[in-house]
């Protein structure tokens, strides 16, 4: 995406972004290995509540979707569904090399390699798996981005919806569904 | 217009409706609307002639304000429900008979409420019982009519016994005199009190007579349920009222042992009312059929009415009287809205429908207001009457009864919410996606009842003024009313102010809501499912065993109907045994045996003495 | 009833919102300290609410919106009725039954909107919440009933005033000790604190009634929750802990009681809903009835007992 350096937000949007930056509710999609890194980040050792972050139960309530590892095509559908249920402004954080370039599963027939072809990722945290320190650093960076109004993935997704949809369909293929027992 | 004419004309209209229905059943059903509306207006206009007495053939009527009040409630239920009749003609086996009996039972209730002597009371009472029994058996099952009839018959026989016993004791049939003269015979008075009130309790559906309500409602035509619950049940309340006022129970039992100022026989009856609150609530919570659920809620509300009436004091009594109106309005509206839904979907089973709000929004609002009133939540009428009953109970310190009253009132949140969520909210079933709201003719009575619910809640004093008149006419200290306020010993209630403040809060919330950006409308199926794809609407609708964890706690409790069945089996066994002895293989031998025994007895007795 | 009343009422709402939300923030810190964490900023709760109000939202039809408005409206109306240290926006409307049943309007609105979202989790949550209510309300209502009988008044403000000026032992919590314990336990249930929080269990039923809310709807729910907390804690403070002669005394008592429930909640596991019902119908109900019998039949507790 092209980054516009000039700050075009009006005062209300700035205030809004300040609130958004300081109160981030997460919905994590626990695929892959990353889920195990979240509890230490939340509990007393690293305590992410300091940053105003906390877990939420459903995508409707959440602001940021954490993709904690590789995504198989089967789970990608679920992730897209969840993302589309979220209310904007919404952000995506990709964890680990699997979301960046496929990581050690780069040649697997079942996983996707590059998450931002399918969904607008605002921030990647590299590592295999990133440790809580890295995650905390990543979150601090995310907060800065939101504050500055740079985390605009959700706008990008709206504007380039066709492109994302095309990529999504390409990897998912056609699915014929009758009811929840037959896919 | 006097009462005689009203009764004669409604009966005549009933006959005409019968004949017309033979030709065109819809026209006949329209006659029921005309007939009941006529009766409603005519009785309303009788207000000026209250206090007069009148005789029709050998029936004596006495126009009391109590009777007037009850009659209006009853006719309101009848006339509003009548609007539904034309739409149900196709579903009935005997439309002509239905229309006839509908109006006949209505005329009968008038006679009951204005009766001056027992004969009038009893004759008209039986008219109502019989005609309604025939209507009930036009529904799904005959067994319902059986149960209804048997319970009614028990009540009627008990009443007949009480009447005869009272007549034997005091030598008159005039209600007030016959009962008034009992003060000299407290022993007999207890028997008469218990047997007389039995008929009323059977009609209200007080435990242990409550079994008929769910049966009758479960299978009566949908158009008759509102009348049954909103109207006919209140006839029982009338009898209960007679048994504490015409029968001066507090005076007669005054010398007996008492519990917190309530003589034990009356306290015992109140306890039965309390039990029906608990039983009605618990049973209502676990019903799967919306009509049965509402039927059990009538049982619980009947308990409130009975407790209120039996207190016969300044506050609680007024609450009981007012609850009669409130419950009649609310329950008629609730039954009508369920009937409207059933008219479109063809079922009253809660697990077989959902999301009707998107198809029938007005019906939904009607049901919503009705249940708010029924559950006793301000700003609707039910709150005012329950508030009065609570205040009355707190005055006297009737702890145990109050505990059940609270249980019933919180429990009612549970059961009234079930049809709301199962029938109206949640996912719309695929089958119902193209259903439409019912027509104006059916919406009209529902909307009228809804407005009445609001009126009773916001300006309760309009109704309470009549209640104070009743209290004065019965020689009870009337409840104190200021302009918009109801004053009791423990504080006061300004229903109008409550409503205004609620409106204020609502307005703030509304402004806050629309000040923010408009929300994105999404499909009902686009809902959080842990990211699972579900395409079957029916599977995303949670309505079956709604309170399963709670129901589990009392699933082992005995079912009254089963107990009755057991008792019936035992009795028939005894009968079989007797039959086997007397009508065995050789009847002659049995006769000889019996005669021999008797003979020996006689001889032995002679010898011994 | 004139314009002044409404202005007072509005100011009261603003005050209650700021006070209770700050207190919630403070209590988040307390909970964090219990878990040996540093915890969120004290004003975090404000940020959360404003953030939610700022976001876009989704709706599932008119009942989803209407229920939310009705819920917040009903709850705010109830707040207006609560007497705070002798102050009442609308004098003479603080009847205890009015308050406890008007509260139900808000709850009904919330339940309606939640079930209107068409999500089964929401319905399950509402079912649990109502069951929970049936459990805690009966013992509490019995104690309150006893109190009304004993002091011949159902006005919350007057009941509070009657306890003042006699020192700590004049509080109903000490005059009717069993009733006081019941009230605090019931308060835990009312607030949905652990162990009675099964209706919002986030991991089990995806936060129950709240499942479909996002954006301003969720913001409304948070505001509503603050107001509801205020009503419930205030009711107990007024009825059992003597209210407050001054606003500062009131706020202090309030903060202590609320923090106490939070601390208890911090170390508790969670009851299943039927266990909660069983619990309430065993211990607190028995205590409430014993208290009722003692007060009604012996008069102990009406007069102070020393
Ligand atoms: S990046 Fe490494 S740790 Fe993360 S999911 Fe891929 S393989 Fe697992």
mmCIF file with all atom_site columns, C-alpha atoms in Angstrom, chain B residues 78 89 222 291 320 339:
data_model
loop_
_atom_site.group_PDB
_atom_site.id
_atom_site.type_symbol
_atom_site.label_atom_id
_atom_site.label_alt_id
_atom_site.label_comp_id
_atom_site.label_asym_id
_atom_site.label_entity_id
_atom_site.label_seq_id
_atom_site.pdbx_PDB_ins_code
_atom_site.Cartn_x
_atom_site.Cartn_y
_atom_site.Cartn_z
_atom_site.occupancy
_atom_site.B_iso_or_equiv
_atom_site.pdbx_formal_charge
_atom_site.auth_seq_id
_atom_site.auth_comp_id
_atom_site.auth_asym_id
_atom_site.auth_atom_id
_atom_site.pdbx_PDB_model_num
ATOM 1 C CA . UNK B 1 78  ? -65.048 -11.840 25.364 1.00 0.00 ? 78  UNK B CA 1
ATOM 2 C CA . UNK B 1 89  ? -64.391 -20.928 11.579 1.00 0.00 ? 89  UNK B CA 1
ATOM 3 C CA . UNK B 1 222 ? -56.984 -20.781 20.064 1.00 0.00 ? 222 UNK B CA 1
ATOM 4 C CA . UNK B 1 291 ? -50.213 -21.959 25.256 1.00 0.00 ? 291 UNK B CA 1
ATOM 5 C CA . UNK B 1 320 ? -55.999 -8.444  44.214 1.00 0.00 ? 320 UNK B CA 1
ATOM 6 C CA . UNK B 1 339 ? -53.091 -17.274 18.447 1.00 0.00 ? 339 UNK B CA 1
#
